[in-house]
Amino acid sequence: MSLALERSRPVEPPPAAALPEPFASWFAARGWRPRRHQLAMLALAREGRDALLVAPTGGGKTLAGFLPSLVALAERGGGSGIHTLYVSPLKALATDVARNLEVPIREMDLAVTAAVRTGDTPAARRARQRRRPPDLLLTTPESLALLLSYPDAAERFARLEAVVVDELHALAENKRGVLLALCLARLKALAPAARFVGLSATVAEPWALRRWLSPAPERVALVEGEAGAEPVVELLIPEGPMPWAGHYATHAAPAVLDLIRRHRTSIVFVNTRAQAEVLFGLLWRLNHDNLPIALHHGSLDVEQRRKVEAAMAAGRLRAVVATSSLDLGIDWGDVDLVVQVGAPKGAARLLQRIGRANHRLEEPSKAVLVPANRFEVLECLAAREAVRAGALDGGAIAPGGLDVLAQHVTGVACAGPFDADRLYDEVRSTAPYAGLARADFDAVLDFVATGGYALGRYERFRRLARGADGLWRLADPRLAKQWRMNVGTIVEAPVMKVRLGPRGRRLGEVEEHFVSTLAPGDTFLFAGRLLEFLGVHEDEVIVRRAKGGGEPKVPAYAGGKLPLTSALATRVKAMLADRGRWPDLPAPVREWLDAQARRSATGEPDELLVETFPRGGRAFLVAYPMAGRNAHQTLGMLLTRRMERCRLAPLGFVASDYCIAVWGRRPVERPEELFTIDLLADDLEEWMAESSVIKRTFRNCAVVAGLIERRHPGRQKTGRQVTMSADLLYDVLRKYEPDHVLLRAARAEAAQGMTDIRRLSDLLNAVQGRIRHVRLSRVSPFAVAIIAGIGKEFVGGEALDQELEAAVAELVAEAMR
């Protein structure tokens, strides 16, 4: 669904309000002065107006969001129900904000209560919150959906005066944000006088976020904070040979440890959980000084994550190795360095991570980028340029999926009977569903009520019934409990708990697929430990500490790799084309580019470089679109299908963020005949219908929509059971109801995300008549990285870099000959 908006000027904030007592004295006692944007937010709140606050990290953005609520509660008193609802994309951020709120509440002796409600909140505490609602409730999108599904939701939120959505940009661009947008529309209906506030430090499209906050974006005040000190971003190129391939950057571990030694507290960011485990293990083996270094990622047990967060907040750690689990908003003032190991993949993402260092507006954040290979050096430099220029990527609002809508419709019914016409208007008021056709809404409603035409005869798919009063309600009240056990839009690959010994503590979760590759006695890295696999008991993986020896495996997790953004790719292409910039590059990169220019070409920004060469009895084609991993994976599938029709006997392909390699038995003489616009039209539909990609996407959509339920009272379906159910339903619907709501949802999601059809379409249109074909007698310097990775896509951890080293050495000798 497209979102076309007329861009009128936003309403200007009113003159700044004065800070009342005891707040003025509290600020003064701390040596602070209220910032202009904080006072502007206070003035807007007194007028009951919605606002989007865009302010740099360290500028008191979160306090600005809560300050009006604290002032109002101090003046009128609390205790009458939920006054302010705060929504965070991360549980850790909600906990951190709650901890920070305790300080002003305690020091000013405010009669204000605050509480956190997430999936980690114990049942007893949740029950206490229901009996005595706090004034300030901090939660996540999934927990908010749960709260709205109870029959007492209208009463619970009747006195709601403010909704604060933190890190809004991180939610508006994905399915969690779609679910949250629907929940906020519910809140608007239940508490029409409430004001809505969005907070963000990195915003590429402010107008889009104002529309996300309100159906009347022109009435949303845009408040911009004072600019902070420009961050200091450096590139670290460790001594010794620079890798040609690989993405773990194991060669840089000693240099990263040295950075940790020379700083007070560091956050070392990586892009995947597997990278986090590998790097943490390397740092510990090198850490002869026993510096306190911790590990943090989303698959670790919640208690371990909490201990790490508490230790960081208390200043007891020198460093933490983390993934995106610590990307957003965490306020640890002692952090004076951020290290990004591996290319950041996007400027906005990098800026967000940099902001974790020196959480103070007047002091520059310090970051060091550690590229894992030569292509990543260019990407890191491009990201640093973009940050310095204030050129952020992203910003598009995620379109509303029909599967998320189906989940929401069921949740509304859990709270009580509803009128379809009113619900349709409510859904259409949200930005993701602004263009929702009534026919599509009715199709979703029919699916929730009956399962659809092909499944309508089965009782278990009938979830709604329409009463004589014309209202829709749950067909069976017991369905509400089942829905609440499965709410949410995050569908990760099936996982199993890891337990240290049969009666030991839980360490976290690994994917079922990884467990299927283990045999008793195998070792693997997890939770910062070297573990030995003992076996599986029920739904748990039983392990013990290993004594060493052999090459440990590393759990890999689906969906962990983010593709290179278009904006960064454009900058990398410009860098490759501008030979005047090469002398300033690190010597190994400069020599690599010079060799590529001599033996092949580096390409112009507006052309597609394609190389063909023989090797090992096969004919290779390597193209450098730089359109990101997802688009390249799809391109590889489509190219091999077309090559089959052209009798070129393709044998396989491999893709990275920067390039794609295809090989077969016969050479491609005219690549321009492969990279045509009709590649999408001729082959895409057929491939998507047959491929595992669309089946996997359908499985996810079926889980989100409630067609397949993973969790049941006292038991949980295994990944194999979920996949078997999904595959069976997929085949039935394709045969008997090809236009089923969930098939449409799966196709739309696959085109947008996993296959990145839009970006691939833009690429094919841009390169028509601009394909530069270079025929070579052997592999080129650029192609070394992608060719070395053939057959090693799923090898984990250090073994990957070691295997690559052997393959790379042979290829480099050949390319540089």
Coordinates of N, CA, C and O in Angstrom, one line a residue, residues 319-442:
A319 N 34.0 -3.5 29.2 CA 33.5 -3.6 27.8 C 32.3 -4.7 27.7 O 32.3 -5.6 28.6
V320 N 31.5 -4.5 26.8 CA 30.4 -5.5 26.5 C 30.4 -5.7 25.0 O 30.4 -4.7 24.2
V321 N 30.4 -6.9 24.5 CA 30.3 -7.3 23.1 C 28.8 -7.5 22.8 O 28.2 -8.3 23.5
A322 N 28.2 -6.7 21.9 CA 26.8 -6.7 21.8 C 26.3 -6.7 20.3 O 27.1 -6.3 19.4
T323 N 25.1 -7.1 20.1 CA 24.5 -7.0 18.8 C 23.5 -5.8 18.9 O 23.6 -4.9 19.7
S324 N 22.5 -5.8 18.0 CA 21.5 -4.7 18.0 C 20.7 -4.7 19.3 O 19.9 -3.8 19.5
S325 N 20.9 -5.7 20.2 CA 20.1 -5.7 21.5 C 20.4 -4.5 22.3 O 19.7 -4.2 23.2
L326 N 21.6 -3.8 22.0 CA 21.9 -2.6 22.8 C 22.0 -1.4 21.9 O 22.6 -0.4 22.3
D327 N 21.4 -1.5 20.7 CA 21.5 -0.4 19.7 C 20.9 0.9 20.3 O 21.4 2.0 20.0
L328 N 19.7 0.8 20.9 CA 18.8 1.9 21.1 C 18.8 2.4 22.5 O 18.6 1.7 23.5
G329 N 19.0 3.7 22.7 CA 18.6 4.5 23.9 C 19.2 4.2 25.2 O 19.1 5.0 26.1
I330 N 19.9 3.1 25.4 CA 20.5 2.7 26.7 C 21.4 3.9 27.1 O 22.3 4.3 26.4
D331 N 21.2 4.4 28.3 CA 22.0 5.5 28.8 C 23.0 5.1 29.9 O 22.7 4.9 31.0
W332 N 24.2 4.8 29.4 CA 25.3 4.4 30.2 C 26.4 5.5 30.1 O 27.2 5.5 29.2
G333 N 26.3 6.5 31.0 CA 27.2 7.7 30.9 C 28.6 7.4 30.9 O 29.4 8.2 30.4
D334 N 29.1 6.2 31.5 CA 30.5 5.9 31.5 C 31.1 5.4 30.2 O 32.3 5.3 30.1
V335 N 30.3 5.1 29.3 CA 30.8 4.6 28.0 C 31.5 5.7 27.2 O 30.9 6.7 26.9
D336 N 32.8 5.5 27.0 CA 33.5 6.5 26.3 C 34.0 6.1 24.9 O 34.7 6.8 24.2
L337 N 33.7 4.9 24.5 CA 34.1 4.4 23.2 C 33.1 3.4 22.7 O 32.6 2.5 23.4
V338 N 32.7 3.5 21.4 CA 32.0 2.5 20.7 C 32.8 1.9 19.6 O 33.5 2.7 18.8
V339 N 32.9 0.6 19.5 CA 33.7 0.0 18.4 C 32.7 -0.8 17.6 O 31.9 -1.6 18.1
Q340 N 32.7 -0.5 16.3 CA 31.9 -1.3 15.3 C 32.7 -2.2 14.6 O 33.6 -1.8 13.7
V341 N 32.6 -3.5 14.8 CA 33.4 -4.6 14.2 C 32.6 -5.1 13.0 O 31.5 -5.7 13.2
G342 N 33.1 -4.9 11.8 CA 32.3 -5.2 10.6 C 31.6 -4.0 10.1 O 31.4 -3.1 10.8
A343 N 31.4 -3.9 8.8 CA 30.7 -2.8 8.2 C 29.3 -2.6 8.8 O 28.6 -3.5 9.1
P344 N 28.9 -1.3 9.0 CA 27.6 -1.0 9.7 C 26.4 -1.2 8.8 O 25.3 -1.3 9.4
K345 N 26.5 -1.3 7.5 CA 25.4 -1.5 6.6 C 24.4 -0.4 6.4 O 23.6 -0.4 5.5
G346 N 24.5 0.7 7.2 CA 23.6 1.8 7.1 C 24.1 3.0 7.9 O 24.7 2.8 9.0
A347 N 24.0 4.2 7.4 CA 24.5 5.4 8.1 C 23.6 5.6 9.4 O 24.2 6.0 10.5
A348 N 22.3 5.5 9.3 CA 21.5 5.7 10.5 C 21.8 4.7 11.6 O 21.8 5.1 12.8
R349 N 22.0 3.5 11.2 CA 22.3 2.5 12.2 C 23.7 2.8 12.9 O 23.8 2.7 14.1
L350 N 24.7 3.2 12.1 CA 25.9 3.6 12.7 C 25.8 4.8 13.6 O 26.4 4.8 14.7
L351 N 25.1 5.8 13.2 CA 24.9 7.0 14.1 C 24.2 6.6 15.4 O 24.5 7.1 16.4
Q352 N 23.2 5.7 15.3 CA 22.5 5.2 16.5 C 23.5 4.6 17.4 O 23.5 4.8 18.7
R353 N 24.4 3.7 16.9 CA 25.3 3.0 17.7 C 26.4 4.0 18.3 O 26.8 3.9 19.5
I354 N 26.9 4.9 17.5 CA 27.8 5.9 18.0 C 27.3 6.6 19.2 O 28.0 7.0 20.1
G355 N 26.0 6.9 19.2 CA 25.4 7.7 20.2 C 25.4 7.0 21.6 O 25.1 7.6 22.6
R356 N 25.8 5.7 21.6 CA 25.9 5.0 22.9 C 27.1 5.5 23.7 O 27.2 5.3 24.9
A357 N 28.1 6.2 23.0 CA 29.3 6.7 23.7 C 29.1 8.1 24.1 O 28.5 8.9 23.4
N358 N 29.6 8.5 25.3 CA 29.5 9.9 25.8 C 28.1 10.4 25.6 O 27.8 11.3 24.8
H359 N 27.2 9.9 26.5 CA 25.8 10.2 26.4 C 25.6 11.6 26.9 O 24.7 11.9 27.8
R360 N 26.4 12.5 26.4 CA 26.2 14.0 26.8 C 26.3 14.8 25.5 O 27.2 14.6 24.6
L361 N 25.4 15.8 25.4 CA 25.3 16.6 24.2 C 26.5 17.3 23.8 O 26.9 17.4 22.7
E362 N 27.2 17.9 24.8 CA 28.3 18.8 24.6 C 29.6 18.1 24.2 O 30.5 18.7 23.8
E363 N 29.7 16.8 24.5 CA 30.9 16.1 24.3 C 30.7 15.2 23.1 O 29.7 14.5 22.9
P364 N 31.8 15.1 22.2 CA 31.7 14.3 21.1 C 31.7 12.8 21.4 O 32.5 12.3 22.3
S365 N 30.8 12.0 20.8 CA 30.9 10.6 20.9 C 32.1 10.1 20.1 O 32.4 10.6 19.0
K366 N 32.8 9.1 20.6 CA 33.9 8.5 19.9 C 33.7 7.1 19.5 O 33.2 6.3 20.3
A367 N 34.0 6.8 18.2 CA 33.7 5.5 17.6 C 34.9 5.1 16.8 O 35.6 5.9 16.2
V368 N 35.1 3.8 16.7 CA 36.2 3.2 15.9 C 35.5 2.1 15.0 O 34.8 1.2 15.6
L369 N 35.7 2.2 13.7 CA 35.2 1.2 12.8 C 36.3 0.2 12.5 O 37.4 0.6 12.1
V370 N 35.9 -1.1 12.5 CA 36.9 -2.1 12.2 C 36.4 -3.0 11.1 O 35.6 -3.9 11.3
P371 N 36.8 -2.6 9.8 CA 36.3 -3.4 8.7 C 36.9 -4.8 8.7 O 38.1 -5.0 9.1
A372 N 36.1 -5.8 8.2 CA 36.6 -7.2 8.2 C 37.3 -7.6 7.0 O 38.0 -8.6 6.9
N373 N 37.2 -6.8 5.9 CA 37.8 -7.1 4.6 C 38.0 -5.8 3.8 O 37.6 -4.8 4.3
R374 N 38.5 -5.9 2.6 CA 38.8 -4.8 1.8 C 37.5 -4.0 1.3 O 37.5 -2.8 1.3
F375 N 36.5 -4.8 0.9 CA 35.3 -4.1 0.5 C 34.7 -3.4 1.7 O 34.1 -2.3 1.6
E376 N 34.8 -3.9 2.9 CA 34.2 -3.3 4.1 C 35.0 -2.0 4.4 O 34.4 -1.1 5.1
V377 N 36.2 -1.9 4.1 CA 37.0 -0.6 4.3 C 36.2 0.5 3.6 O 36.0 1.6 4.1
L378 N 35.9 0.2 2.3 CA 35.2 1.2 1.5 C 33.8 1.6 2.1 O 33.4 2.7 2.2
E379 N 33.1 0.5 2.6 CA 31.8 0.7 3.2 C 31.9 1.5 4.5 O 31.1 2.4 4.8
C380 N 32.9 1.2 5.3 CA 33.1 2.0 6.5 C 33.4 3.5 6.3 O 32.9 4.4 6.9
L381 N 34.2 3.7 5.3 CA 34.6 5.1 4.9 C 33.3 5.8 4.4 O 33.1 7.0 4.7
A382 N 32.5 5.1 3.6 CA 31.3 5.7 3.1 C 30.3 6.0 4.2 O 29.7 7.1 4.2
A383 N 30.2 5.1 5.2 CA 29.3 5.4 6.3 C 29.8 6.6 7.1 O 29.0 7.4 7.6
R384 N 31.1 6.7 7.3 CA 31.7 7.8 8.1 C 31.4 9.1 7.3 O 31.0 10.1 7.9
E385 N 31.5 9.1 6.0 CA 31.2 10.3 5.2 C 29.7 10.7 5.4 O 29.4 11.9 5.6
A386 N 28.8 9.7 5.3 CA 27.4 9.9 5.4 C 27.1 10.5 6.8 O 26.3 11.5 6.9
V387 N 27.7 10.0 7.9 CA 27.4 10.5 9.2 C 27.9 12.0 9.3 O 27.2 12.8 9.9
R388 N 29.1 12.3 8.8 CA 29.6 13.6 8.8 C 28.7 14.6 8.0 O 28.5 15.8 8.4
A389 N 28.1 14.1 6.9 CA 27.2 14.9 6.1 C 25.8 15.0 6.6 O 25.0 15.7 6.1
G390 N 25.5 14.2 7.7 CA 24.1 14.2 8.2 C 23.2 13.5 7.2 O 22.0 13.8 7.2
A391 N 23.7 12.7 6.3 CA 22.9 12.0 5.3 C 22.4 10.7 5.8 O 23.2 9.7 5.8
L392 N 21.2 10.6 6.3 CA 20.7 9.4 6.9 C 19.9 8.5 5.9 O 19.3 9.1 5.0
D393 N 20.0 7.2 6.0 CA 19.2 6.4 5.1 C 18.0 5.8 5.9 O 17.8 6.0 7.0
G394 N 17.1 5.1 5.1 CA 15.9 4.5 5.7 C 14.8 5.6 5.8 O 14.8 6.6 5.1
G395 N 13.9 5.4 6.7 CA 12.8 6.4 6.9 C 11.5 6.0 6.4 O 10.5 6.7 6.6
A396 N 11.4 4.9 5.6 CA 10.2 4.5 5.0 C 9.3 3.8 6.0 O 9.7 3.0 6.7
I397 N 8.0 4.1 6.0 CA 7.0 3.5 6.9 C 6.7 2.1 6.3 O 6.4 2.0 5.1
A398 N 6.8 1.1 7.1 CA 6.4 -0.3 6.7 C 5.0 -0.4 6.3 O 4.1 0.1 7.0
P399 N 4.7 -1.0 5.1 CA 3.3 -1.1 4.7 C 2.6 -2.1 5.6 O 3.1 -3.0 6.2
G400 N 1.3 -1.9 5.7 CA 0.4 -2.8 6.6 C 0.2 -4.1 6.0 O -0.5 -4.2 4.9
G401 N 0.7 -5.2 6.6 CA 0.4 -6.5 6.1 C -0.9 -7.1 6.5 O -1.4 -6.8 7.6
L402 N -1.5 -7.9 5.7 CA -2.8 -8.5 6.0 C -2.7 -9.5 7.1 O -3.7 -9.7 7.8
D403 N -1.5 -10.1 7.3 CA -1.4 -11.0 8.4 C -1.4 -10.3 9.8 O -2.0 -10.8 10.7
V404 N -0.7 -9.2 9.8 CA -0.8 -8.4 11.1 C -2.2 -7.9 11.4 O -2.6 -7.9 12.5
L405 N -2.9 -7.5 10.3 CA -4.3 -7.0 10.5 C -5.1 -8.1 11.0 O -6.0 -7.9 11.9
A406 N -4.9 -9.4 10.5 CA -5.7 -10.5 11.0 C -5.4 -10.7 12.5 O -6.4 -11.0 13.3
Q407 N -4.2 -10.6 12.9 CA -3.9 -10.8 14.4 C -4.6 -9.7 15.2 O -5.1 -10.0 16.2
H408 N -4.6 -8.5 14.7 CA -5.2 -7.4 15.4 C -6.7 -7.5 15.5 O -7.3 -7.3 16.6
V409 N -7.3 -7.9 14.4 CA -8.8 -8.1 14.4 C -9.1 -9.1 15.5 O -10.1 -9.0 16.3
T410 N -8.4 -10.2 15.6 CA -8.7 -11.2 16.6 C -8.5 -10.7 18.0 O -9.2 -10.9 18.9
G411 N -7.4 -9.9 18.2 CA -7.1 -9.2 19.5 C -8.3 -8.3 19.9 O -8.6 -8.2 21.1
V412 N -8.8 -7.5 18.9 CA -9.9 -6.7 19.2 C -11.1 -7.5 19.7 O -11.8 -7.1 20.7
A413 N -11.4 -8.6 19.1 CA -12.5 -9.5 19.5 C -12.2 -10.1 20.9 O -13.2 -10.3 21.6
C414 N -11.0 -10.3 21.2 CA -10.7 -10.8 22.6 C -11.2 -9.8 23.6 O -11.6 -10.2 24.8
A415 N -11.1 -8.5 23.3 CA -11.5 -7.5 24.3 C -13.0 -7.3 24.4 O -13.5 -6.8 25.4
G416 N -13.7 -7.7 23.3 CA -15.2 -7.6 23.3 C -15.7 -7.5 21.9 O -15.0 -7.4 21.0
P417 N -17.1 -7.5 21.8 CA -17.7 -7.4 20.5 C -17.3 -6.1 19.8 O -17.0 -5.1 20.4
F418 N -17.2 -6.1 18.4 CA -16.9 -4.9 17.7 C -17.7 -4.8 16.4 O -18.2 -5.8 15.9
D419 N -17.8 -3.5 16.0 CA -18.5 -3.2 14.8 C -17.5 -3.1 13.6 O -16.5 -2.4 13.7
A420 N -17.7 -3.9 12.6 CA -16.8 -4.0 11.5 C -16.6 -2.6 10.8 O -15.4 -2.3 10.5
D421 N -17.6 -1.8 10.6 CA -17.4 -0.5 9.9 C -16.6 0.4 10.8 O -15.7 1.1 10.2
R422 N -16.8 0.4 12.1 CA -16.0 1.3 12.9 C -14.5 0.8 13.0 O -13.6 1.6 13.0
L423 N -14.3 -0.5 13.0 CA -13.0 -1.0 13.1 C -12.2 -0.7 11.8 O -11.1 -0.3 11.8
Y424 N -12.9 -0.8 10.6 CA -12.3 -0.4 9.4 C -11.9 1.0 9.3 O -10.7 1.3 8.9
D425 N -12.7 1.9 9.8 CA -12.3 3.3 9.8 C -11.1 3.5 10.8 O -10.2 4.3 10.5
E426 N -11.1 2.8 11.9 CA -10.0 3.0 12.9 C -8.7 2.5 12.2 O -7.7 3.1 12.4
V427 N -8.8 1.3 11.5 CA -7.6 0.8 10.9 C -7.1 1.7 9.8 O -5.9 2.0 9.7
R428 N -8.0 2.3 9.1 CA -7.6 3.2 8.0 C -7.0 4.5 8.5 O -6.3 5.2 7.7
S429 N -7.2 4.8 9.7 CA -6.6 6.0 10.3 C -5.1 5.9 10.5 O -4.4 6.9 10.7
T430 N -4.5 4.7 10.5 CA -3.1 4.5 10.7 C -2.4 4.7 9.4 O -2.9 4.5 8.3
A431 N -1.1 5.1 9.5 CA -0.3 5.3 8.3 C -0.1 4.0 7.5 O -0.2 4.0 6.3
P432 N 0.2 2.9 8.1 CA 0.5 1.6 7.3 C -0.7 1.2 6.5 O -0.6 0.5 5.5
Y433 N -1.9 1.5 7.0 CA -3.2 1.0 6.4 C -4.0 2.1 5.8 O -5.2 1.9 5.5
A434 N -3.4 3.3 5.5 CA -4.1 4.4 5.0 C -4.8 4.1 3.7 O -5.9 4.6 3.4
G435 N -4.2 3.2 2.9 CA -4.7 2.9 1.6 C -5.5 1.5 1.5 O -5.7 1.0 0.5
L436 N -5.8 1.0 2.7 CA -6.5 -0.3 2.8 C -7.9 -0.3 2.1 O -8.7 0.5 2.5
A437 N -8.1 -1.1 1.1 CA -9.4 -1.2 0.4 C -10.4 -2.0 1.3 O -10.0 -2.9 2.1
R438 N -11.6 -1.6 1.2 CA -12.6 -2.3 2.1 C -12.7 -3.8 1.7 O -12.9 -4.6 2.6
A439 N -12.5 -4.1 0.4 CA -12.5 -5.5 0.0 C -11.5 -6.3 0.7 O -11.7 -7.5 1.1
D440 N -10.3 -5.7 0.9 CA -9.2 -6.4 1.6 C -9.5 -6.5 3.1 O -9.2 -7.6 3.7
F441 N -10.1 -5.5 3.7 CA -10.4 -5.6 5.1 C -11.5 -6.7 5.3 O -11.4 -7.5 6.2
D442 N -12.5 -6.7 4.4 CA -13.5 -7.8 4.5 C -12.9 -9.2 4.3 O -13.4 -10.1 4.9

